[in-house]
mmCIF file of C-alpha atoms and ligand atoms in Angstrom:
data_model
loop_
_atom_site.group_PDB
_atom_site.id
_atom_site.type_symbol
_atom_site.label_atom_id
_atom_site.label_comp_id
_atom_site.label_asym_id
_atom_site.label_seq_id
_atom_site.Cartn_x
_atom_site.Cartn_y
_atom_site.Cartn_z
ATOM 1 C CA MET A 89 -12.319 -8.893 -31.632
ATOM 2 C CA LYS A 90 -9.614 -7.258 -29.488
ATOM 3 C CA GLU A 91 -10.024 -3.955 -31.278
ATOM 4 C CA TRP A 92 -13.604 -3.690 -29.989
ATOM 5 C CA LEU A 93 -12.300 -3.615 -26.448
ATOM 6 C CA ASN A 94 -11.558 -0.456 -24.524
ATOM 7 C CA PRO A 95 -8.171 0.767 -25.816
ATOM 8 C CA THR A 96 -7.289 2.206 -22.404
ATOM 9 C CA VAL A 97 -7.675 -1.252 -20.898
ATOM 10 C CA ARG A 98 -5.700 -2.848 -23.708
ATOM 11 C CA GLN A 99 -2.850 -0.478 -23.042
ATOM 12 C CA LEU A 100 -2.672 -1.323 -19.338
ATOM 13 C CA GLN A 101 0.218 -3.593 -18.386
ATOM 14 C CA ILE A 102 -0.016 -6.668 -16.169
ATOM 15 C CA PRO A 103 1.405 -5.394 -12.839
ATOM 16 C CA GLY A 104 5.190 -5.868 -12.706
ATOM 17 C CA ILE A 105 4.874 -7.594 -9.335
ATOM 18 C CA ARG A 106 2.437 -10.163 -10.755
ATOM 19 C CA HIS A 107 4.645 -10.623 -13.761
ATOM 20 C CA PHE A 108 7.599 -11.379 -11.546
ATOM 21 C CA SER A 109 5.710 -13.629 -9.125
ATOM 22 C CA ASN A 110 4.589 -15.686 -12.121
ATOM 23 C CA LEU A 111 8.252 -16.163 -12.970
ATOM 24 C CA VAL A 112 9.009 -17.074 -9.348
ATOM 25 C CA SER A 113 6.565 -19.968 -9.533
ATOM 26 C CA GLN A 114 8.861 -21.548 -12.137
ATOM 27 C CA PHE A 115 11.619 -21.705 -9.494
ATOM 28 C CA PRO A 116 10.026 -23.709 -6.674
ATOM 29 C CA HIS A 117 13.195 -23.809 -4.569
ATOM 30 C CA ALA A 118 13.731 -20.071 -4.620
ATOM 31 C CA ILE A 119 13.532 -18.071 -1.402
ATOM 32 C CA ASN A 120 10.659 -15.722 -2.081
ATOM 33 C CA LEU A 121 11.275 -12.187 -0.842
ATOM 34 C CA THR A 122 8.606 -10.664 -3.093
ATOM 35 C CA VAL A 123 5.717 -11.280 -0.724
ATOM 36 C CA GLY A 124 3.339 -8.319 -0.303
ATOM 37 C CA GLN A 125 1.287 -9.678 2.536
ATOM 38 C CA PRO A 126 1.813 -10.669 6.180
ATOM 39 C CA ASP A 127 3.097 -14.222 6.646
ATOM 40 C CA PHE A 128 1.028 -14.670 9.837
ATOM 41 C CA ALA A 129 -2.286 -16.511 10.018
ATOM 42 C CA THR A 130 -5.388 -14.394 10.572
ATOM 43 C CA PRO A 131 -5.842 -14.304 14.401
ATOM 44 C CA ASP A 132 -8.145 -17.032 15.762
ATOM 45 C CA HIS A 133 -10.821 -14.717 17.187
ATOM 46 C CA ILE A 134 -11.276 -13.212 13.713
ATOM 47 C CA LYS A 135 -11.538 -16.596 12.010
ATOM 48 C CA LYS A 136 -14.051 -17.643 14.673
ATOM 49 C CA ALA A 137 -16.169 -14.537 14.004
ATOM 50 C CA GLY A 138 -16.181 -15.412 10.290
ATOM 51 C CA CYS A 139 -17.296 -19.005 11.032
ATOM 52 C CA GLU A 140 -19.964 -17.747 13.461
ATOM 53 C CA ALA A 141 -21.317 -15.394 10.795
ATOM 54 C CA ILE A 142 -21.744 -18.325 8.417
ATOM 55 C CA LYS A 143 -23.407 -20.469 11.110
ATOM 56 C CA LEU A 144 -25.822 -17.667 11.957
ATOM 57 C CA ASN A 145 -26.701 -17.202 8.279
ATOM 58 C CA GLU A 146 -25.190 -13.732 8.143
ATOM 59 C CA THR A 147 -24.846 -14.364 4.451
ATOM 60 C CA THR A 148 -27.132 -11.798 2.855
ATOM 61 C CA TYR A 149 -26.309 -8.268 1.626
ATOM 62 C CA THR A 150 -25.612 -5.575 4.191
ATOM 63 C CA HIS A 151 -26.315 -1.856 3.847
ATOM 64 C CA ASN A 152 -24.358 -0.560 0.843
ATOM 65 C CA ALA A 153 -22.039 1.340 3.173
ATOM 66 C CA GLY A 154 -21.441 -1.798 5.255
ATOM 67 C CA LEU A 155 -22.654 -3.051 8.641
ATOM 68 C CA LEU A 156 -23.396 -0.110 10.893
ATOM 69 C CA GLU A 157 -21.615 -1.872 13.792
ATOM 70 C CA LEU A 158 -18.471 -2.113 11.671
ATOM 71 C CA ARG A 159 -18.723 1.532 10.606
ATOM 72 C CA ASP A 160 -19.165 2.423 14.293
ATOM 73 C CA ALA A 161 -16.056 0.438 15.166
ATOM 74 C CA ALA A 162 -14.099 2.032 12.298
ATOM 75 C CA SER A 163 -15.209 5.460 13.503
ATOM 76 C CA VAL A 164 -14.000 4.685 17.047
ATOM 77 C CA PHE A 165 -10.689 3.410 15.620
ATOM 78 C CA MET A 166 -10.085 6.653 13.696
ATOM 79 C CA HIS A 167 -11.047 8.801 16.656
ATOM 80 C CA LYS A 168 -9.040 6.911 19.279
ATOM 81 C CA LYS A 169 -5.923 6.365 17.209
ATOM 82 C CA TYR A 170 -5.745 9.432 15.017
ATOM 83 C CA GLY A 171 -8.065 11.969 16.659
ATOM 84 C CA ILE A 172 -10.422 12.407 13.702
ATOM 85 C CA ASN A 173 -14.203 12.182 13.909
ATOM 86 C CA TYR A 174 -16.115 10.484 11.115
ATOM 87 C CA ASN A 175 -19.858 9.999 11.387
ATOM 88 C CA PRO A 176 -20.545 6.263 10.935
ATOM 89 C CA GLU A 177 -23.925 7.109 9.377
ATOM 90 C CA ASN A 178 -22.611 8.983 6.348
ATOM 91 C CA GLU A 179 -18.817 9.414 6.360
ATOM 92 C CA ILE A 180 -17.530 5.831 6.252
ATOM 93 C CA LEU A 181 -17.768 3.140 3.580
ATOM 94 C CA ILE A 182 -16.758 -0.479 4.075
ATOM 95 C CA THR A 183 -15.105 -1.532 0.821
ATOM 96 C CA SER A 184 -13.828 -4.769 -0.721
ATOM 97 C CA GLY A 185 -10.269 -4.212 0.431
ATOM 98 C CA ALA A 186 -8.346 -0.952 0.248
ATOM 99 C CA SER A 187 -8.153 -1.599 -3.508
ATOM 100 C CA GLU A 188 -11.845 -1.062 -4.054
ATOM 101 C CA GLY A 189 -11.707 2.019 -1.814
ATOM 102 C CA ILE A 190 -8.977 3.481 -4.044
ATOM 103 C CA ASP A 191 -10.962 2.672 -7.178
ATOM 104 C CA THR A 192 -14.163 4.140 -5.722
ATOM 105 C CA ALA A 193 -12.380 7.290 -4.550
ATOM 106 C CA PHE A 194 -10.735 7.968 -7.908
ATOM 107 C CA ARG A 195 -13.912 7.271 -9.849
ATOM 108 C CA THR A 196 -15.856 9.596 -7.564
ATOM 109 C CA ILE A 197 -13.561 12.585 -8.059
ATOM 110 C CA LEU A 198 -11.864 12.246 -11.450
ATOM 111 C CA GLN A 199 -13.011 13.436 -14.868
ATOM 112 C CA GLN A 200 -11.426 13.258 -18.296
ATOM 113 C CA GLY A 201 -8.357 15.492 -18.448
ATOM 114 C CA ASP A 202 -7.814 15.835 -14.680
ATOM 115 C CA GLU A 203 -4.306 15.392 -13.337
ATOM 116 C CA VAL A 204 -3.347 13.286 -10.339
ATOM 117 C CA ILE A 205 0.020 13.792 -8.695
ATOM 118 C CA LEU A 206 1.757 10.539 -7.791
ATOM 119 C CA PRO A 207 5.014 10.577 -5.832
ATOM 120 C CA VAL A 208 7.059 7.659 -7.197
ATOM 121 C CA PRO A 209 8.290 4.935 -6.864
ATOM 122 C CA ASN A 210 4.843 3.851 -5.751
ATOM 123 C CA TYR A 211 2.406 0.997 -5.313
ATOM 124 C CA PRO A 212 1.286 0.036 -8.840
ATOM 125 C CA GLY A 213 -2.435 -0.006 -8.009
ATOM 126 C CA TYR A 214 -3.073 3.708 -8.597
ATOM 127 C CA GLU A 215 -1.971 4.614 -12.105
ATOM 128 C CA PRO A 216 -4.185 2.164 -14.058
ATOM 129 C CA ILE A 217 -7.326 3.400 -12.298
ATOM 130 C CA ILE A 218 -6.401 7.012 -12.961
ATOM 131 C CA ARG A 219 -5.980 6.160 -16.638
ATOM 132 C CA LEU A 220 -9.267 4.243 -16.746
ATOM 133 C CA CYS A 221 -10.929 7.449 -15.488
ATOM 134 C CA GLY A 222 -9.434 9.340 -18.445
ATOM 135 C CA ALA A 223 -7.206 11.308 -16.101
ATOM 136 C CA LYS A 224 -3.445 11.796 -16.295
ATOM 137 C CA PRO A 225 -0.887 10.685 -13.718
ATOM 138 C CA VAL A 226 1.779 13.323 -13.037
ATOM 139 C CA LEU A 227 4.769 11.650 -11.471
ATOM 140 C CA ILE A 228 7.123 13.204 -8.934
ATOM 141 C CA ASP A 229 10.459 11.431 -8.603
ATOM 142 C CA THR A 230 11.259 11.150 -4.885
ATOM 143 C CA THR A 231 14.408 9.044 -5.302
ATOM 144 C CA THR A 232 16.425 12.265 -5.123
ATOM 145 C CA ASN A 233 15.238 12.926 -1.567
ATOM 146 C CA HIS A 234 15.266 9.545 0.199
ATOM 147 C CA PHE A 235 11.754 8.919 -1.160
ATOM 148 C CA LYS A 236 10.269 11.894 0.700
ATOM 149 C CA LEU A 237 7.899 14.299 -1.008
ATOM 150 C CA THR A 238 8.538 17.997 -0.296
ATOM 151 C CA VAL A 239 6.591 21.191 -0.888
ATOM 152 C CA SER A 240 9.060 22.383 -3.511
ATOM 153 C CA MET A 241 8.577 19.160 -5.503
ATOM 154 C CA LEU A 242 4.834 19.572 -5.197
ATOM 155 C CA GLU A 243 4.902 23.230 -6.238
ATOM 156 C CA LYS A 244 6.510 22.270 -9.538
ATOM 157 C CA ALA A 245 3.938 19.554 -10.276
ATOM 158 C CA VAL A 246 0.718 21.433 -9.488
ATOM 159 C CA THR A 247 -1.176 22.910 -12.462
ATOM 160 C CA ASP A 248 -4.699 24.249 -12.843
ATOM 161 C CA LYS A 249 -5.720 20.717 -13.884
ATOM 162 C CA THR A 250 -4.494 19.062 -10.687
ATOM 163 C CA LYS A 251 -7.455 17.323 -9.091
ATOM 164 C CA CYS A 252 -5.784 15.066 -6.567
ATOM 165 C CA LEU A 253 -2.556 14.245 -4.765
ATOM 166 C CA LEU A 254 -1.925 10.644 -3.782
ATOM 167 C CA LEU A 255 -0.084 10.030 -0.533
ATOM 168 C CA ASN A 256 0.925 6.614 0.777
ATOM 169 C CA PHE A 257 2.635 6.431 4.171
ATOM 170 C CA PRO A 258 3.993 4.079 5.461
ATOM 171 C CA ASN A 259 5.012 3.503 1.900
ATOM 172 C CA ASN A 260 5.034 0.517 -0.388
ATOM 173 C CA PRO A 261 7.719 -0.103 -1.790
ATOM 174 C CA THR A 262 10.143 1.945 0.344
ATOM 175 C CA GLY A 263 8.842 1.595 3.912
ATOM 176 C CA VAL A 264 9.336 5.351 4.302
ATOM 177 C CA VAL A 265 7.140 7.287 6.720
ATOM 178 C CA LEU A 266 6.654 11.058 6.649
ATOM 179 C CA GLN A 267 6.931 12.598 10.109
ATOM 180 C CA LYS A 268 4.187 14.866 11.408
ATOM 181 C CA GLU A 269 6.198 18.046 10.756
ATOM 182 C CA GLU A 270 6.856 16.967 7.166
ATOM 183 C CA LEU A 271 3.168 16.248 6.616
ATOM 184 C CA GLU A 272 2.269 19.589 8.205
ATOM 185 C CA GLU A 273 4.401 21.403 5.645
ATOM 186 C CA LEU A 274 2.564 19.638 2.825
ATOM 187 C CA ALA A 275 -0.775 20.387 4.482
ATOM 188 C CA SER A 276 -0.066 24.085 4.833
ATOM 189 C CA PHE A 277 0.832 24.258 1.124
ATOM 190 C CA LEU A 278 -2.346 22.364 0.193
ATOM 191 C CA ALA A 279 -4.628 24.331 2.524
ATOM 192 C CA SER A 280 -5.357 27.071 -0.015
ATOM 193 C CA LYS A 281 -5.570 24.734 -3.031
ATOM 194 C CA THR A 282 -8.664 23.046 -4.430
ATOM 195 C CA ILE A 283 -6.974 19.669 -4.605
ATOM 196 C CA PHE A 284 -8.228 16.430 -3.105
ATOM 197 C CA ILE A 285 -5.811 14.252 -1.199
ATOM 198 C CA LEU A 286 -6.188 10.496 -1.421
ATOM 199 C CA SER A 287 -4.260 9.206 1.570
ATOM 200 C CA ASP A 288 -3.616 5.469 1.393
ATOM 201 C CA GLU A 289 -2.858 4.554 5.000
ATOM 202 C CA ILE A 290 -3.229 0.783 4.675
ATOM 203 C CA TYR A 291 0.083 0.288 6.538
ATOM 204 C CA SER A 292 -0.743 2.746 9.362
ATOM 205 C CA GLU A 293 -0.741 -0.028 11.963
ATOM 206 C CA ASN A 294 2.650 -1.243 10.740
ATOM 207 C CA THR A 295 4.544 1.827 11.945
ATOM 208 C CA TYR A 296 7.678 0.940 13.918
ATOM 209 C CA GLU A 297 9.161 4.247 14.944
ATOM 210 C CA GLY A 298 7.164 7.190 16.192
ATOM 211 C CA GLU A 299 3.449 7.511 15.639
ATOM 212 C CA HIS A 300 1.508 7.327 12.409
ATOM 213 C CA THR A 301 -0.184 10.644 11.576
ATOM 214 C CA SER A 302 -3.333 10.430 9.495
ATOM 215 C CA PHE A 303 -3.215 13.156 6.868
ATOM 216 C CA ALA A 304 -6.855 14.068 7.530
ATOM 217 C CA SER A 305 -5.972 15.010 11.130
ATOM 218 C CA LEU A 306 -3.852 17.983 9.980
ATOM 219 C CA PRO A 307 -5.314 21.500 9.993
ATOM 220 C CA GLY A 308 -7.694 22.091 7.086
ATOM 221 C CA MET A 309 -7.145 18.640 5.576
ATOM 222 C CA ARG A 310 -10.172 16.656 6.763
ATOM 223 C CA GLU A 311 -12.480 18.424 4.314
ATOM 224 C CA LYS A 312 -10.443 17.549 1.230
ATOM 225 C CA THR A 313 -8.910 14.207 2.189
ATOM 226 C CA ILE A 314 -10.181 10.715 1.491
ATOM 227 C CA VAL A 315 -8.463 8.270 3.822
ATOM 228 C CA ILE A 316 -8.135 4.656 2.748
ATOM 229 C CA ASN A 317 -7.398 2.005 5.344
ATOM 230 C CA GLY A 318 -8.435 -1.571 6.110
ATOM 231 C CA VAL A 319 -7.571 -4.774 7.909
ATOM 232 C CA SER A 320 -5.603 -6.550 5.157
ATOM 233 C CA LYS A 321 -2.172 -5.741 6.555
ATOM 234 C CA SER A 322 -2.940 -4.827 10.170
ATOM 235 C CA HIS A 323 -4.711 -8.117 10.928
ATOM 236 C CA SER A 324 -3.276 -10.335 8.236
ATOM 237 C CA MET A 325 -6.595 -10.482 6.400
ATOM 238 C CA THR A 326 -5.604 -9.916 2.769
ATOM 239 C CA GLY A 327 -7.929 -12.629 1.470
ATOM 240 C CA TRP A 328 -10.948 -11.445 3.456
ATOM 241 C CA ARG A 329 -11.142 -8.241 1.358
ATOM 242 C CA ILE A 330 -12.212 -5.555 3.813
ATOM 243 C CA GLY A 331 -11.155 -1.930 3.516
ATOM 244 C CA PHE A 332 -12.373 1.413 4.852
ATOM 245 C CA LEU A 333 -12.979 4.699 3.094
ATOM 246 C CA PHE A 334 -13.263 7.761 5.355
ATOM 247 C CA ALA A 335 -14.291 11.103 3.884
ATOM 248 C CA PRO A 336 -16.543 14.081 4.598
ATOM 249 C CA LYS A 337 -20.237 13.496 4.013
ATOM 250 C CA GLU A 338 -20.270 15.481 0.727
ATOM 251 C CA ILE A 339 -17.745 13.054 -0.785
ATOM 252 C CA THR A 340 -19.037 9.844 0.806
ATOM 253 C CA GLU A 341 -22.595 10.482 -0.339
ATOM 254 C CA GLU A 342 -21.343 10.436 -3.933
ATOM 255 C CA ALA A 343 -18.783 7.657 -3.420
ATOM 256 C CA ILE A 344 -21.449 5.286 -2.100
ATOM 257 C CA LYS A 345 -23.115 5.390 -5.537
ATOM 258 C CA VAL A 346 -19.920 4.259 -7.264
ATOM 259 C CA HIS A 347 -19.354 1.581 -4.618
ATOM 260 C CA SER A 348 -22.965 0.306 -4.753
ATOM 261 C CA TYR A 349 -23.067 -0.050 -8.519
ATOM 262 C CA ASN A 350 -19.728 -1.810 -8.430
ATOM 263 C CA THR A 351 -20.152 -4.282 -5.610
ATOM 264 C CA ILE A 352 -23.429 -3.618 -3.665
ATOM 265 C CA CYS A 353 -21.552 -4.220 -0.426
ATOM 266 C CA ALA A 354 -18.393 -5.840 0.881
ATOM 267 C CA SER A 355 -18.607 -9.529 1.839
ATOM 268 C CA THR A 356 -20.940 -9.851 4.826
ATOM 269 C CA ILE A 357 -19.018 -12.745 6.377
ATOM 270 C CA SER A 358 -15.778 -10.804 6.110
ATOM 271 C CA GLN A 359 -17.403 -7.720 7.606
ATOM 272 C CA HIS A 360 -18.282 -9.761 10.708
ATOM 273 C CA ALA A 361 -14.707 -11.003 10.884
ATOM 274 C CA ALA A 362 -13.385 -7.435 10.511
ATOM 275 C CA LEU A 363 -15.673 -6.342 13.341
ATOM 276 C CA SER A 364 -13.860 -8.771 15.613
ATOM 277 C CA ALA A 365 -10.528 -7.384 14.344
ATOM 278 C CA LEU A 366 -11.517 -3.870 15.392
ATOM 279 C CA LEU A 367 -13.348 -4.724 18.623
ATOM 280 C CA LYS A 368 -11.116 -7.462 20.004
ATOM 281 C CA GLY A 369 -7.913 -7.288 17.998
ATOM 282 C CA SER A 370 -6.402 -3.910 18.826
ATOM 283 C CA LEU A 371 -3.250 -5.662 20.073
ATOM 284 C CA ASP A 372 -2.909 -8.017 17.071
ATOM 285 C CA PRO A 373 -0.822 -5.601 14.949
ATOM 286 C CA ALA A 374 1.666 -5.058 17.783
ATOM 287 C CA LEU A 375 2.322 -8.811 18.018
ATOM 288 C CA MET A 376 3.183 -8.949 14.317
ATOM 289 C CA ASN A 377 5.126 -5.683 14.426
ATOM 290 C CA LYS A 378 7.406 -7.137 17.099
ATOM 291 C CA GLN A 379 8.501 -9.778 14.586
ATOM 292 C CA TYR A 380 8.694 -7.343 11.660
ATOM 293 C CA LEU A 381 10.974 -5.092 13.653
ATOM 294 C CA ILE A 382 13.435 -7.906 14.419
ATOM 295 C CA ARG A 383 13.403 -8.909 10.760
ATOM 296 C CA ARG A 384 13.750 -5.325 9.528
ATOM 297 C CA ASP A 385 16.846 -4.766 11.654
ATOM 298 C CA TYR A 386 18.309 -8.075 10.545
ATOM 299 C CA MET A 387 17.714 -7.413 6.838
ATOM 300 C CA PHE A 388 18.854 -3.799 7.038
ATOM 301 C CA ASN A 389 22.117 -4.687 8.795
ATOM 302 C CA ARG A 390 22.864 -7.485 6.372
ATOM 303 C CA LEU A 391 22.226 -5.279 3.323
ATOM 304 C CA VAL A 392 24.348 -2.443 4.693
ATOM 305 C CA LYS A 393 27.200 -4.905 5.408
ATOM 306 C CA MET A 394 26.951 -6.158 1.817
ATOM 307 C CA GLY A 395 27.436 -2.588 0.595
ATOM 308 C CA PHE A 396 23.882 -1.752 -0.446
ATOM 309 C CA GLU A 397 22.669 1.792 0.029
ATOM 310 C CA VAL A 398 19.265 1.521 1.655
ATOM 311 C CA VAL A 399 16.904 3.881 3.478
ATOM 312 C CA LYS A 400 15.923 2.332 6.819
ATOM 313 C CA PRO A 401 12.166 1.718 6.641
ATOM 314 C CA GLN A 402 10.017 2.982 9.502
ATOM 315 C CA GLY A 403 6.867 1.144 8.497
ATOM 316 C CA ALA A 404 5.227 -1.457 6.211
ATOM 317 C CA PHE A 405 7.409 -4.538 5.592
ATOM 318 C CA TYR A 406 9.511 -3.651 2.574
ATOM 319 C CA MET A 407 13.032 -2.455 1.897
ATOM 320 C CA PHE A 408 14.095 -0.718 -1.299
ATOM 321 C CA PRO A 409 17.886 -0.851 -1.656
ATOM 322 C CA SER A 410 19.720 0.740 -4.539
ATOM 323 C CA ILE A 411 21.535 -1.639 -6.869
ATOM 324 C CA LYS A 412 23.056 1.146 -8.953
ATOM 325 C CA HIS A 413 26.572 0.102 -7.878
ATOM 326 C CA LEU A 414 26.022 -3.310 -9.487
ATOM 327 C CA ASN A 415 25.706 -1.847 -12.977
ATOM 328 C CA LEU A 416 22.739 -3.974 -13.986
ATOM 329 C CA ALA A 417 19.183 -2.991 -14.837
ATOM 330 C CA SER A 418 16.726 -3.880 -12.050
ATOM 331 C CA PHE A 419 14.873 -6.473 -14.083
ATOM 332 C CA ASP A 420 18.075 -8.151 -15.290
ATOM 333 C CA PHE A 421 19.511 -8.253 -11.795
ATOM 334 C CA ALA A 422 16.281 -9.640 -10.315
ATOM 335 C CA TYR A 423 16.003 -12.228 -13.059
ATOM 336 C CA ARG A 424 19.613 -13.358 -12.690
ATOM 337 C CA LEU A 425 19.335 -13.477 -8.923
ATOM 338 C CA LEU A 426 16.255 -15.667 -9.257
ATOM 339 C CA SER A 427 17.491 -18.022 -11.933
ATOM 340 C CA GLU A 428 21.133 -18.274 -10.845
ATOM 341 C CA ALA A 429 20.967 -17.892 -7.061
ATOM 342 C CA GLY A 430 17.381 -18.867 -6.168
ATOM 343 C CA VAL A 431 16.269 -15.626 -4.523
ATOM 344 C CA ALA A 432 13.187 -13.757 -5.677
ATOM 345 C CA VAL A 433 12.986 -9.984 -5.238
ATOM 346 C CA VAL A 434 10.856 -7.463 -7.158
ATOM 347 C CA PRO A 435 12.612 -5.222 -9.700
ATOM 348 C CA GLY A 436 12.189 -1.558 -8.768
ATOM 349 C CA THR A 437 10.682 -0.820 -12.167
ATOM 350 C CA ALA A 438 7.509 -2.615 -11.024
ATOM 351 C CA PHE A 439 6.945 0.598 -9.020
ATOM 352 C CA SER A 440 7.370 3.055 -11.929
ATOM 353 C CA ALA A 441 10.256 3.784 -14.264
ATOM 354 C CA GLU A 442 11.842 5.869 -11.481
ATOM 355 C CA GLY A 443 12.345 2.594 -9.594
ATOM 356 C CA GLU A 444 15.094 1.638 -12.067
ATOM 357 C CA GLY A 445 18.271 0.957 -10.101
ATOM 358 C CA TYR A 446 16.407 -0.456 -7.079
ATOM 359 C CA ILE A 447 14.914 -3.745 -5.928
ATOM 360 C CA ARG A 448 12.179 -4.376 -3.371
ATOM 361 C CA LEU A 449 12.677 -7.001 -0.692
ATOM 362 C CA SER A 450 9.885 -7.984 1.636
ATOM 363 C CA TYR A 451 10.573 -9.054 5.211
ATOM 364 C CA ALA A 452 7.157 -10.633 5.618
ATOM 365 C CA SER A 453 8.951 -13.998 5.813
ATOM 366 C CA SER A 454 10.423 -15.976 8.691
ATOM 367 C CA LEU A 455 13.884 -15.044 9.973
ATOM 368 C CA SER A 456 15.286 -18.349 8.732
ATOM 369 C CA GLN A 457 13.952 -17.632 5.224
ATOM 370 C CA LEU A 458 15.425 -14.145 5.351
ATOM 371 C CA GLU A 459 18.766 -15.508 6.533
ATOM 372 C CA GLU A 460 18.946 -18.050 3.715
ATOM 373 C CA GLY A 461 17.775 -15.508 1.125
ATOM 374 C CA LEU A 462 20.308 -12.929 2.234
ATOM 375 C CA ASN A 463 23.107 -15.536 2.373
ATOM 376 C CA ARG A 464 22.338 -16.429 -1.223
ATOM 377 C CA LEU A 465 22.201 -12.776 -2.237
ATOM 378 C CA GLU A 466 25.559 -12.066 -0.588
ATOM 379 C CA LYS A 467 27.208 -15.082 -2.155
ATOM 380 C CA TYR A 468 25.802 -14.195 -5.574
ATOM 381 C CA VAL A 469 26.875 -10.579 -5.513
ATOM 382 C CA LYS A 470 30.392 -11.601 -4.406
ATOM 383 C CA SER A 471 30.747 -14.494 -6.855
ATOM 384 C CA GLN A 472 29.692 -12.406 -9.818
ATOM 385 C CA HIS A 473 32.119 -9.653 -8.803
ATOM 386 C CA LEU A 474 29.164 -7.356 -9.210
ATOM 387 C CA VAL A 475 30.305 -4.923 -6.538
ATOM 388 C CA SER A 476 32.161 -2.091 -8.218
HETATM 389 C C1 LIG B 1205 -0.038 0.706 -0.675
HETATM 390 C C2 LIG B 1205 -1.111 -0.304 -0.843
HETATM 391 N N1 LIG B 1205 -2.372 0.115 -0.961
HETATM 392 C C3 LIG B 1205 -3.373 -0.757 -1.130
HETATM 393 C C4 LIG B 1205 -3.145 -2.124 -1.196
HETATM 394 C C5 LIG B 1205 -4.303 -3.055 -1.395
HETATM 395 O O1 LIG B 1205 -4.823 -3.455 -0.156
HETATM 396 P P1 LIG B 1205 -6.072 -4.462 -0.078
HETATM 397 O O2 LIG B 1205 -5.507 -5.849 -0.081
HETATM 398 O O3 LIG B 1205 -6.749 -4.133 1.228
HETATM 399 O O4 LIG B 1205 -6.934 -4.198 -1.237
HETATM 400 C C6 LIG B 1205 -1.835 -2.600 -1.081
HETATM 401 C C7 LIG B 1205 -1.547 -4.044 -1.187
HETATM 402 O O5 LIG B 1205 -0.436 -4.494 -1.250
HETATM 403 C C8 LIG B 1205 -0.790 -1.668 -0.892
HETATM 404 O O6 LIG B 1205 0.478 -2.067 -0.769
#
C-alpha cells in the first residue's frame, strides 16, 4: 500500500520541532522552552469580533481572496508601516496562516528542477514544500557570519536554475534581523536577476531594535517579491489561521488559483477577528513586545554568564546559542537536558543540518518559567562538567 503513495511525501521527515515536542509531552514536569507561539491570550476585542461574526451568521465562504474590508486593512497596514502600496482588489490574498501563503507562493512559482536558495539554519516549513514542487533547495550556511546572509554568499549559490530566494527576518530560529543597509546590498545584487524573493515577514511586528524593513520596499524589489505576513505572532492568533500574501497583480492573479483550489478561502470567522486586529489592535504587538524584551534581556544575560556564545536577537522570540563547547551533539544534549534536568529546548538540527552545535530556546514563556528553566540548565551544565 505505502509504495503507491507519492515517494516525495514518503521521504519527508516529521518536523524536528514536532518530534521533540512529542518527547516533551512524556516529561510533564519539564520547563518547556520549545514554544513557537506567543504565550499571551488573543486580545479581547479580537475574540469579541470572532464571537460577533458567529452571532451574525458570518459563517459562509468569502471571496477567494478574502474579505475586501480585511484586504483594505492589510493594504493600509503595509502602506502605513512599510511604505508599500498594494491594491486590495488584486494584490493581496488572505490565506490560512502564513503557512498556506508560503505553500501557495511556492506552488505558484516553482516547476520541476528549479532551485530555491534557503539561508540556513531556518524555519523547517519551507524545504518540504519546495521538494513537493519537484524543486531543489540550495542551502547557504549562515552560521559563519552570525546568521546573516551576504551578497558574496548569495553570488556563490545562484545558478541559471535559481528561481527564488527565501528570506525570513526577524528570523526563526535565531532572532536575527537584517538592517536596512544589509537588505539594500542584497536588493542591489538581485535587481538585475530574474529571481523571485519570498520574504517571510511573519515576525515583522516583533522587532525590538530599530525598524523592520519590508524587503518589497527596497528599490526594484516590489515587482519580484512575494511578502508573507499575518496575525499569528503579532496578535497572538496562531490558532485562528490568518495570513497575508502581498505580491504584484501578475503574481497574485495566478496565486489566487492555487489558493482557491486548495482552500476556497480562509476561515470567515477568523477573517472578521483579524479585521479587528488590524483596525483596532495596532498597539497590541507593542504590549507583548514590552514583555518579550524584558525576557530576552534576562535570558541573554543568563546564557552569556553561563558561558554560552549567543547572538543577541533583535526580533521574534527565540535565541540560538552555540553548544559547541559542550562537546555533545545537539539532539543528545537536548535529550539529556530534558530527561535528566527537566528543561525542553529544540535541537538546532531541527532547523537544518547546519544547526548542529546549537539549540533553540524560546522566551515566549513567563519570566518565572524562564528563571526556573535557566536555573536548571545552569545547574545541569555545571554538574555534568560539560563546560570545557
Ligand atoms: C518563520 C515562520 N514562518 C511561518 C510560520 C507559520 O505561521 P502561521 O502560524 O501563520 O502559519 C512560522 C510559525 O512558527 C514561522 O516561524
